[in-house]
Coordinates of C-alpha atoms in Angstrom, one line a residue:
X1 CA 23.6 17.2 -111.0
X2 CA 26.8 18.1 -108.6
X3 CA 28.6 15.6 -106.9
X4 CA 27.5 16.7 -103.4
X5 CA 24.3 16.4 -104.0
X6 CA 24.2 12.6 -105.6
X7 CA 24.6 10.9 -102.4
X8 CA 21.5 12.7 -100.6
X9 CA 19.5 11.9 -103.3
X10 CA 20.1 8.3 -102.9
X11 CA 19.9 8.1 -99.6
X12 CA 16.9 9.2 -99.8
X13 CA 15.8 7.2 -103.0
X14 CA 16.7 4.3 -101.6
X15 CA 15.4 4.5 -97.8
X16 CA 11.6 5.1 -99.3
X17 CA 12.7 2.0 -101.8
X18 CA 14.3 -1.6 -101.0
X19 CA 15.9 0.8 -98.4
X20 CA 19.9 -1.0 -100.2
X21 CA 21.8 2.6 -99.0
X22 CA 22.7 3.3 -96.1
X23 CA 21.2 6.7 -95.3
X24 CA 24.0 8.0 -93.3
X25 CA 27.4 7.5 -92.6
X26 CA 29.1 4.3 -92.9
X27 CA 32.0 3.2 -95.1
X28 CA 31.3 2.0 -98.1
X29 CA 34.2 0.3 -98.9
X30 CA 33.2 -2.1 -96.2
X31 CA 34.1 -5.9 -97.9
X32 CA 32.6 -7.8 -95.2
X33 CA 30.3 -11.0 -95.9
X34 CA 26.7 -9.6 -94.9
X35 CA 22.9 -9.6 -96.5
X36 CA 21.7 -7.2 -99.0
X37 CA 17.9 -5.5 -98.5
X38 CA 16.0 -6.7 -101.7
X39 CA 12.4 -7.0 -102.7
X40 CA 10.3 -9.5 -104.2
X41 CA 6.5 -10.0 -105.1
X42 CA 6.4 -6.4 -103.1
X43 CA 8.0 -8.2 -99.7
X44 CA 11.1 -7.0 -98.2
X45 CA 14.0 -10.0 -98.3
X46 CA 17.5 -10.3 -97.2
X47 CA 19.6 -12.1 -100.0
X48 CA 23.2 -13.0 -100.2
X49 CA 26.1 -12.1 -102.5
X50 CA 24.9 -14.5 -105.0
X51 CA 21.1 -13.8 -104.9
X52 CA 19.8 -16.1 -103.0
X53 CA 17.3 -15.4 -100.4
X54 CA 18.1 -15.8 -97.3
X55 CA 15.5 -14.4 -94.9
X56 CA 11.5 -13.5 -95.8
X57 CA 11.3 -10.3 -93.4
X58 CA 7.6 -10.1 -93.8
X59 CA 6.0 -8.3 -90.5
X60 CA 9.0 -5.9 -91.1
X61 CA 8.2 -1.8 -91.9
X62 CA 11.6 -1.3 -93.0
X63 CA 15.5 -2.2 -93.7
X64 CA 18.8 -1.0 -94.0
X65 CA 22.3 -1.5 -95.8
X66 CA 24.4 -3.6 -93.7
X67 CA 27.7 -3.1 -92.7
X68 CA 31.0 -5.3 -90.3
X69 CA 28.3 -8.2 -91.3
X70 CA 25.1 -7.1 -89.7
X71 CA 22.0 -5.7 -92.0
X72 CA 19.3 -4.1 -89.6
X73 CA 15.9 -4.3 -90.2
X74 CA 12.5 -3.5 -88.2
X75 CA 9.5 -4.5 -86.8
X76 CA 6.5 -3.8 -84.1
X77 CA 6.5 -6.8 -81.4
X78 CA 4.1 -5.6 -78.7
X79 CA 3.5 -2.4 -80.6
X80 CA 7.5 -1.1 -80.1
X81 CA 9.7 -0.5 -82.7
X82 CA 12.8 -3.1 -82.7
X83 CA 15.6 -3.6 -84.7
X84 CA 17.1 -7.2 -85.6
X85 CA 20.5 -7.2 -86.4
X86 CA 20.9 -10.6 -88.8
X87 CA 24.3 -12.0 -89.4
X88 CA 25.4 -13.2 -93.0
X89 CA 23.6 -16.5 -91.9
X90 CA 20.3 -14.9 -91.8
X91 CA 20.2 -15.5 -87.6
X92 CA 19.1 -12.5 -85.7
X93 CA 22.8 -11.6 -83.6
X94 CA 21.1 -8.7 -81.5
X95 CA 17.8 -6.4 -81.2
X96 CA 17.4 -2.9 -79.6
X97 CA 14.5 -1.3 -79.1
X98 CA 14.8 2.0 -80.8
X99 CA 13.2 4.1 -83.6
X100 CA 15.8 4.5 -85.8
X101 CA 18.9 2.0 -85.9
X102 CA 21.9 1.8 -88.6
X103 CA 24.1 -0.1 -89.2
X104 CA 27.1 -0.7 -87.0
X105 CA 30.8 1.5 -87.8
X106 CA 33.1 0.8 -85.6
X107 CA 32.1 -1.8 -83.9
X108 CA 29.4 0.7 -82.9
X109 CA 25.8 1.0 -83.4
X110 CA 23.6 4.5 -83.7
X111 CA 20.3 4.3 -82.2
X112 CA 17.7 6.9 -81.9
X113 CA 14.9 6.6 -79.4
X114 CA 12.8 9.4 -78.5
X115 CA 14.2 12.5 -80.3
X116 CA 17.6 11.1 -79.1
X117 CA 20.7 9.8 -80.2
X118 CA 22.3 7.0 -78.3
X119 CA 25.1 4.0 -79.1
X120 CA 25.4 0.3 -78.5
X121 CA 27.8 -2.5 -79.4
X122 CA 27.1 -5.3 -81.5
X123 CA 25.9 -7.3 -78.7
X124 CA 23.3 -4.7 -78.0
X125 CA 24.1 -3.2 -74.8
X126 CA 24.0 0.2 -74.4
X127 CA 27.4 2.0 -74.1
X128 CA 25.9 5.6 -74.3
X129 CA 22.8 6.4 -73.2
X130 CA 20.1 8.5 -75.2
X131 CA 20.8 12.0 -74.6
X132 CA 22.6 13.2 -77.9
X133 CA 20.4 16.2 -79.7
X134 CA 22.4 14.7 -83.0
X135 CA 25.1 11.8 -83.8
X136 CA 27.1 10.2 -86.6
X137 CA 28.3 7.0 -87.2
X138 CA 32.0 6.4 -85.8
X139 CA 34.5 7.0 -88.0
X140 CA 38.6 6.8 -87.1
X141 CA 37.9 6.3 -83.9
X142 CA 35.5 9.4 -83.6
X143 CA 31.6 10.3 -83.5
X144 CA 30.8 13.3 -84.8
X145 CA 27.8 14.5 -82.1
X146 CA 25.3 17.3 -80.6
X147 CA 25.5 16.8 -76.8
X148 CA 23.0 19.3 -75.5
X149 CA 23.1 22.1 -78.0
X150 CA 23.7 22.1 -81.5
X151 CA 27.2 22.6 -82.5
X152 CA 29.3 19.7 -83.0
X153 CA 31.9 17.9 -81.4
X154 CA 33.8 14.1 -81.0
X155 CA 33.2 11.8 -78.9
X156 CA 35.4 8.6 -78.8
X157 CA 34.2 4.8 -78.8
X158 CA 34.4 4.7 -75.1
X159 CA 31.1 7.9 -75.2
X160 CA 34.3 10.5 -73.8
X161 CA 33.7 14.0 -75.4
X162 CA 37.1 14.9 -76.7
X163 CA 36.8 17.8 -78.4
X164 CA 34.2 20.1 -76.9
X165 CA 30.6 20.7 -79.4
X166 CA 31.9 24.3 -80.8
X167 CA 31.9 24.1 -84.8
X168 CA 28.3 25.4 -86.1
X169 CA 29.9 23.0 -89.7
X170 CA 31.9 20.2 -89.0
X171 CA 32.8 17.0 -90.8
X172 CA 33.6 13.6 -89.9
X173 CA 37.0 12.3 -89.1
X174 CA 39.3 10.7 -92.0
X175 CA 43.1 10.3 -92.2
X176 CA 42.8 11.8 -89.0
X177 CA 41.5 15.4 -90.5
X178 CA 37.9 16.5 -90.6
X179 CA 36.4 19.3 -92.2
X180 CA 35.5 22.3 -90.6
X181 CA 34.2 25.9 -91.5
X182 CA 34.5 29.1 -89.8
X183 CA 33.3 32.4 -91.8
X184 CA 32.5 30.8 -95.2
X185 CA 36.1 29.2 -95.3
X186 CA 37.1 25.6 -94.6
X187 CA 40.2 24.3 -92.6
X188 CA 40.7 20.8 -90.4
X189 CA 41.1 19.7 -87.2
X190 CA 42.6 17.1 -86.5
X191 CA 41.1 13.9 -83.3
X192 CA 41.8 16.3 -80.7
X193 CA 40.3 19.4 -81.9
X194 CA 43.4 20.9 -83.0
X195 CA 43.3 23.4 -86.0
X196 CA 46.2 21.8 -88.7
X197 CA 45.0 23.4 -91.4
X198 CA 43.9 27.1 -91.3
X199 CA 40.2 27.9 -92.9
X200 CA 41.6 29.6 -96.0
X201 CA 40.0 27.9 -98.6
X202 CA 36.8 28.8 -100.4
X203 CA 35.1 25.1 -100.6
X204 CA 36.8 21.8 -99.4
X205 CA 36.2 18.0 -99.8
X206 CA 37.0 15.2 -96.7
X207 CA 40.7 13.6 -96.8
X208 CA 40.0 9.8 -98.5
X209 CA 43.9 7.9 -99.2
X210 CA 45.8 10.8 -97.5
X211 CA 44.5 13.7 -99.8
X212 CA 41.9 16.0 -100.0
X213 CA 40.2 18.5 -102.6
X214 CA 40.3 22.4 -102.1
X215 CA 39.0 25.4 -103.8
X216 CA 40.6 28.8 -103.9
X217 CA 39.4 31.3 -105.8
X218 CA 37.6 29.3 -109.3
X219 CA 40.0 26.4 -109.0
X220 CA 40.4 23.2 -107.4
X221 CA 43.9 21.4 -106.0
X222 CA 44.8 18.4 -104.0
X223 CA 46.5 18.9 -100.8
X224 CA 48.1 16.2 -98.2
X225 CA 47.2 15.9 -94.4
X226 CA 50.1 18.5 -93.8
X227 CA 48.9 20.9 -96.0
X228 CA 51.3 20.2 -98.5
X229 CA 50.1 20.4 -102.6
X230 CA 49.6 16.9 -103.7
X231 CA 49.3 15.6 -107.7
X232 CA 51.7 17.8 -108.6
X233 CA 50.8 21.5 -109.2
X234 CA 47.7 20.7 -111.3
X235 CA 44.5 22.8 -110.7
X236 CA 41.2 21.9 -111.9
X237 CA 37.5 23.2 -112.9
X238 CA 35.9 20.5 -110.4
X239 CA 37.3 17.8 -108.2
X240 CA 36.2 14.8 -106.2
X241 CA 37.8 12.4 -103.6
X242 CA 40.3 10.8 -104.4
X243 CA 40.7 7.2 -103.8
X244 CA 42.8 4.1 -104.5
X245 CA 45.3 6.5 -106.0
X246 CA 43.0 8.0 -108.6
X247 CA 41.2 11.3 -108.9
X248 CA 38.0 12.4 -110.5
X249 CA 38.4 15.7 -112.1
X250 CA 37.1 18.3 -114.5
X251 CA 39.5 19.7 -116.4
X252 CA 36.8 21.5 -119.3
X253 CA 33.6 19.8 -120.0
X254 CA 34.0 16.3 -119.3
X255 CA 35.4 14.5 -115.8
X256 CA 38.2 12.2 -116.4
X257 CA 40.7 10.5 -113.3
X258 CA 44.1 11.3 -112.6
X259 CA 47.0 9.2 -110.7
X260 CA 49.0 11.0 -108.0
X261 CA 51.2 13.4 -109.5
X262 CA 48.6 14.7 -111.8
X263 CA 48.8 12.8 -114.8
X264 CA 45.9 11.4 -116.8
X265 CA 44.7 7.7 -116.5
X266 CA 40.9 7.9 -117.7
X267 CA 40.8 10.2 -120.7
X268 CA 37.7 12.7 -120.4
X269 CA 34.2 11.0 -121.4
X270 CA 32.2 11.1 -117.8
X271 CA 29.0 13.7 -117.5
X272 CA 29.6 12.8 -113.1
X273 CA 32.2 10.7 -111.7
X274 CA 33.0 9.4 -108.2
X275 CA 35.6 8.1 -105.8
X276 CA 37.1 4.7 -106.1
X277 CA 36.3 2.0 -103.9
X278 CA 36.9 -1.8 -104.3
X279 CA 38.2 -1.0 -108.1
X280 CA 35.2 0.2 -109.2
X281 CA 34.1 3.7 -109.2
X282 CA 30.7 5.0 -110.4
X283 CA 30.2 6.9 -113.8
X284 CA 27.6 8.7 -115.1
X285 CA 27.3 9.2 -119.3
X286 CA 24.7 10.2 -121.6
X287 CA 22.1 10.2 -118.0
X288 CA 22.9 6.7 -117.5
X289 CA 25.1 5.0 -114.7
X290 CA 27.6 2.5 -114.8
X291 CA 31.2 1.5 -113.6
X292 CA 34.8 1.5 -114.5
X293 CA 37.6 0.1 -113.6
X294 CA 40.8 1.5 -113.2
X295 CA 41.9 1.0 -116.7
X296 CA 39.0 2.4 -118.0
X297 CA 37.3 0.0 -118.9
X298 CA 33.6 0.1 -117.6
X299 CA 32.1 -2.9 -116.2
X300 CA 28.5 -2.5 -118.2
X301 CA 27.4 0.2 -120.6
X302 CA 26.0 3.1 -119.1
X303 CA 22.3 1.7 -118.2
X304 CA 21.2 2.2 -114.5
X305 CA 19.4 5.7 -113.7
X306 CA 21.5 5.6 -110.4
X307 CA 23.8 3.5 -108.9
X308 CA 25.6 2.6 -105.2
X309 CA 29.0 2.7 -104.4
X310 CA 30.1 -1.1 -104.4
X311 CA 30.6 -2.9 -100.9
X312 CA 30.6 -6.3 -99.6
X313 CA 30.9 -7.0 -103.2
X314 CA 27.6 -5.9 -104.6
X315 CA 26.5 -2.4 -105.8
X316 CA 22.4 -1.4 -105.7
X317 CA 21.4 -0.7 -109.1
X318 CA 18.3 1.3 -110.1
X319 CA 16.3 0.6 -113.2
X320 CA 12.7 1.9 -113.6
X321 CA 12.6 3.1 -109.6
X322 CA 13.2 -0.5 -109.0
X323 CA 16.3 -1.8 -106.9
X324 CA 18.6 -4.8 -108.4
X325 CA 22.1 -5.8 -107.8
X326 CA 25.3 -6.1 -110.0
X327 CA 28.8 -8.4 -108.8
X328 CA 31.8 -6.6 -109.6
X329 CA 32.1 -7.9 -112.9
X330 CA 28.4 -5.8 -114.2
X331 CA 26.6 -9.8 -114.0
X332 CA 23.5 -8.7 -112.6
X333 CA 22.8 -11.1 -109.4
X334 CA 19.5 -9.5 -108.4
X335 CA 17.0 -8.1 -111.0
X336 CA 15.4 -4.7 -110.6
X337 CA 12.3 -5.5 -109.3
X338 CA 9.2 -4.2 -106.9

């Protein structure tokens, strides 16, 4: 399994499960206090950080990850969908009436109603009406959107389109670059649309920490936002994002992290490995899933078929096809169960 394609498969895991990943967008490195989607006896539940349950959400068809302390979740009053938007206390702060609703990036919430994509703020009023054929959640200050055809563009928090819909591939925003591709190569723009790195390279992760992987040719480097080669002149096989000054890479069989000018930290022993946030970053060995630290320690023994990135200090664990919850430490605060 790549590391590009772990996170759909999650999403989409999850979203049919207990619904504890956010299915689009969103930062995951979010520590805000908020509640956690869980089941139990077959019900969907909001629980805390410690496992307690906080709110029964029966009569509701579905839940999300919560971010900036808000967890959606929906239900059918009078036959329309409507999210409620409950706070870390477990009191409903807002409800739109919308299909789809995530949680809120930004300071911003997507909506979808009708086939279209709209936003509103965190008290629920609409600040852009539904008439996007696509959006993403804010990020730097930027949506990534469709306005009325389907190449992308930005549009700020305010709903102004600042860079016109004109890239057929384009990213979201981070460390002010985002990803673009033009005839099978990838550059960046940068908030305003600006090209500030040429499309000369052959694949291309998003900028995390001020650096980003890029392929030329069979091997993977690090480059800053200026272009510039970061972690020294090292090349790799494979390469993730970096984060919290470590990188996942594959040097021969095996992923292992380095620090920032190249130099190993975590010797070689991962089958997958990704970014880290909070301290922890996800590992994958022998088929099984776990943490480490940035020592190299892990936090469990490799034991979860898959795992979430931590945030508000939980991760969603899966055991079985069932959805639990581990602290930061591995002590599991919310068994794996239907």
């Amino acid at each position: 399994m790549t590391m590009r394609a772990l996170p759909l498969l999650l999403a989409l895991t999850f979203l049919v499960g207990c619904d504890a990943f956010r299915s689009d967008g969103g930062g995951s490195d979010d520590t805000s206090e908020r509640l956690f989607p869980a089941r139990q006896n077959g019900d969907r539940v909001l629980i805390d950080k410690t496992g307690r349950v906080v709110v029964d959400l029966d009569g509701y068809n579905a839940v999300r990850a919560g971010a900036e302390g808000l967890t959606p979740a929906r239900h059918r009053p009078g036959g329309r969908n409507t999210w409620d938007f409950f706070d870390a206390n477990g009191e409903v702060a807002f409800s739109v009436v919308a299909d789809e609703a995530y949680a809120p990036s930004e300071g911003r919430v997507r909506v979808k109603i009708d086939g279209k994509w709209a936003f509103v703020d965190t008290e629920g009023s609409f600040l852009i009406n539904p008439y996007l054929n696509d959006a993403r959640d804010l990020s730097d200050g930027r949506a990534r959107v469709k306005t009325t055809g389907w190449q992308w563009g930005f549009m700020d928090a305010s709903g102004t389109v600042v860079v016109e819909p004109e890239f057929g591939s384009l990213r979201d925003l981070s460390d002010g670059r985002a990803r673009f591709e033009s005839d099978d190569k990838y550059g960046y723009i940068d908030r305003d649309g600006q090209i500030v790195i040429e499309a000369v390279y052959d694949d291309a992760r998003d900028f995390a920490d001020g650096r980003a992987a890029v392929r030329q040719g069979q091997r993977w480097f690090y480059i800053d936002t200026d272009n510039q080669r970061a972690l020294g002149s090292a090349t790799f096989i494979s390469a993730g994002d970096y984060g919290e000054g470590l990188a996942p890479v594959r040097v021969e069989n095996r992923w292992e992290y380095v620090d920032d000018s190249g130099t190993r930290q975590i010797d070689p022993q991962f089958d997958t490995a990704r970014a880290f946030v909070g301290g922890r970053a996800a590992v994958e060995i022998d088929g099984a899933w776990t943490f480490v630290r940035p020592d190299g320690t892990l936090i469990t023994p490799a034991q979860f078929d898959e795992v979430a990135d931590f945030a508000g200090g939980l991760a969603a664990v899966v055991v079985d096809e069932k959805t639990g919850y581990i602290d930061e430490e591995g002590t599991m605060v919310w068994l794996p169960r239907d």
